[in-house]
Amino acid sequence: MPELPELDPIIHGKLRLAVLSLLLPLEEAEFTWLREKTGSTDGNLGAQMQKLEEAGYVSVEKRFSARKPQTAYRITAKGRNALQNYIAAMRALLGGAL
Amino acid sequence: MTDSHSDSQTPFPDSAQLLDRLNLIEQMVAEGRQTTERHGWIFIAWGLCYIVATLWASVGPYRAWSWWVCLAVTLAFVTAGQIRQRRKSAGAVSTKSHTLGSVWTVFSVAIMLYVFAAAISNHIGGVMFLSTICFFLGTVNVTSAAIYRWPMQSIAGLIWWAAGCYAQFTDTNGAGIAFLIATFFSQIVFGIYMMVMERRREQQQGLQHA
């Protein structure tokens, strides 16, 4: 019997998966934009972004624009690969269901 | 949207949960691709600029500076509009919009330099001047169309190239008329078409969010 592929636990979290998917077609996105799109709270999103950053899936840039602090996130090559592997693993798990 | 489960292990998910995750990915990628930027009005603004500049260069006073003044005024107006637009839709930058923005910025700098040099050397309004402007505009439109994979914009670019070629075989009046015809179709008509498409896209996005 073939071994079932494992799902990356960092990506499998719903909010982290949503954020990585949002970042996929983008060059970068600000924290406030991600919060608005995911409908999450500052605290929850901040914690999940920290986990993605620690895993090396996103990079963060803190800067000032018109004297206001901005936090911009980018998906890294590692994050892109991880998301692709995650999708491939899900498709394998679903098998004929797709 | 919350993350409730532990990070250290992923409980074995059932099909419904997996499908839910796949749907989430599709939905979020589509959300990331959505844009609220509007560009149709920019084409119309530049079209009006070219018409005024061509007419001024033909019949008005201080003809040598007609193009330079019209381009500078329109550039200031368009830049202010774009800054306002970006402030409204701030938050995310797609790779495509960044690439396209760079292409058009480089084109704007090149055309401003060219027109400034032509104004100083008194070459405004001639056959070569109009033909070169046509080729500039054709090139930037076809490049933009290739990035967006948008055949309609390729047609706008081809019209500019056709006008540029035609201008080489005619006199100044003929080149001016070819330039105005190309401006009408590739700037005004295409700009209106783009605005209609942008309105439709916004309505569809509104429906998806409702």
Tab-separated table of N, CA, C and O in Angstrom, chain B residues 9 12-15 19 22 24 49 65 76 88 95 101 119 132 137 142 151-152 160 163 167 171 192-193 201:
chain	number	residue	atom	x	y	z
B	9	GLN	N	1.431	18.879	14.801
B	9	GLN	CA	0.929	17.737	14.050
B	9	GLN	C	-0.352	18.097	13.328
B	9	GLN	O	-1.168	18.864	13.818
B	12	PHE	N	-5.224	13.833	10.751
B	12	PHE	CA	-5.486	13.370	9.400
B	12	PHE	C	-6.812	13.958	8.914
B	12	PHE	O	-7.861	13.743	9.499
B	13	PRO	N	-6.768	14.752	7.842
B	13	PRO	CA	-7.971	15.451	7.413
B	13	PRO	C	-8.884	14.569	6.565
B	13	PRO	O	-8.416	13.675	5.871
B	14	ASP	N	-10.183	14.858	6.644
B	14	ASP	CA	-11.102	14.112	5.785
B	14	ASP	C	-11.253	14.853	4.452
B	14	ASP	O	-10.756	15.962	4.283
B	15	SER	N	-11.949	14.216	3.504
B	15	SER	CA	-12.082	14.790	2.159
B	15	SER	C	-12.716	16.166	2.187
B	15	SER	O	-12.306	17.063	1.448
B	19	LEU	N	-11.082	19.472	0.606
B	19	LEU	CA	-11.742	20.262	-0.442
B	19	LEU	C	-11.949	21.700	0.014
B	19	LEU	O	-11.801	22.636	-0.773
B	22	LEU	N	-8.690	23.434	-0.448
B	22	LEU	CA	-8.427	23.726	-1.874
B	22	LEU	C	-9.265	24.908	-2.352
B	22	LEU	O	-8.773	25.774	-3.070
B	24	LEU	N	-10.340	27.275	-0.476
B	24	LEU	CA	-9.785	28.463	0.184
B	24	LEU	C	-8.593	29.000	-0.625
B	24	LEU	O	-8.477	30.203	-0.859
B	49	CYS	N	-4.681	65.044	-24.909
B	49	CYS	CA	-3.401	65.766	-24.916
B	49	CYS	C	-2.788	65.766	-26.318
B	49	CYS	O	-2.368	66.810	-26.831
B	65	TRP	N	6.817	74.776	-28.553
B	65	TRP	CA	6.623	74.285	-27.186
B	65	TRP	C	5.269	73.601	-26.974
B	65	TRP	O	4.954	73.195	-25.856
B	76	ALA	N	1.428	65.743	-15.273
B	76	ALA	CA	1.149	66.171	-13.894
B	76	ALA	C	-0.253	65.730	-13.470
B	76	ALA	O	-0.451	65.195	-12.371
B	88	LYS	N	-6.064	55.016	-2.416
B	88	LYS	CA	-7.351	54.357	-2.143
B	88	LYS	C	-7.199	52.842	-2.115
B	88	LYS	O	-7.798	52.173	-1.295
B	95	THR	N	2.945	41.531	-9.169
B	95	THR	CA	4.155	41.549	-10.013
B	95	THR	C	3.827	42.160	-11.370
B	95	THR	O	4.601	42.941	-11.904
B	101	GLY	N	3.816	49.116	-14.631
B	101	GLY	CA	4.102	50.478	-14.163
B	101	GLY	C	5.504	50.906	-14.576
B	101	GLY	O	5.715	52.039	-15.020
B	119	ALA	N	11.714	70.025	-29.254
B	119	ALA	CA	11.290	71.426	-29.089
B	119	ALA	C	12.494	72.359	-29.206
B	119	ALA	O	12.435	73.387	-29.886
B	132	THR	N	7.870	59.077	-35.289
B	132	THR	CA	8.596	58.528	-34.123
B	132	THR	C	7.677	58.400	-32.909
B	132	THR	O	7.707	57.377	-32.204
B	137	LEU	N	4.535	55.016	-29.162
B	137	LEU	CA	3.247	54.608	-28.593
B	137	LEU	C	2.877	53.175	-28.979
B	137	LEU	O	2.328	52.428	-28.160
B	142	VAL	N	2.064	47.580	-27.404
B	142	VAL	CA	2.235	46.153	-27.723
B	142	VAL	C	2.968	45.440	-26.577
B	142	VAL	O	2.632	44.308	-26.227
B	151	PRO	N	-5.230	40.952	-26.415
B	151	PRO	CA	-5.197	41.230	-27.857
B	151	PRO	C	-5.716	42.623	-28.224
B	151	PRO	O	-5.235	43.228	-29.168
B	152	MET	N	-6.733	43.114	-27.495
B	152	MET	CA	-7.302	44.428	-27.826
B	152	MET	C	-6.247	45.534	-27.760
B	152	MET	O	-6.238	46.444	-28.581
B	160	TRP	N	-1.031	52.265	-34.022
B	160	TRP	CA	0.047	53.269	-33.891
B	160	TRP	C	1.186	52.976	-34.860
B	160	TRP	O	1.713	53.876	-35.508
B	163	ALA	N	0.149	53.858	-38.372
B	163	ALA	CA	0.190	55.319	-38.568
B	163	ALA	C	1.639	55.794	-38.716
B	163	ALA	O	1.934	56.665	-39.544
B	167	ALA	N	3.043	57.591	-42.071
B	167	ALA	CA	3.612	58.946	-41.966
B	167	ALA	C	4.912	59.085	-42.757
B	167	ALA	O	5.225	60.169	-43.259
B	171	ASP	N	3.160	63.648	-46.547
B	171	ASP	CA	3.684	64.957	-46.121
B	171	ASP	C	3.254	65.249	-44.679
B	171	ASP	O	2.601	64.422	-44.030
B	192	ILE	N	-12.219	54.334	-23.822
B	192	ILE	CA	-13.640	54.149	-23.459
B	192	ILE	C	-13.928	52.649	-23.280
B	192	ILE	O	-14.573	52.241	-22.312
B	193	TYR	N	-13.407	51.838	-24.203
B	193	TYR	CA	-13.587	50.375	-24.110
B	193	TYR	C	-13.014	49.858	-22.785
B	193	TYR	O	-13.639	49.053	-22.092
B	201	ARG	N	-15.814	44.667	-14.618
B	201	ARG	CA	-15.000	43.895	-13.668
B	201	ARG	C	-15.369	44.259	-12.234
B	201	ARG	O	-15.526	43.391	-11.374
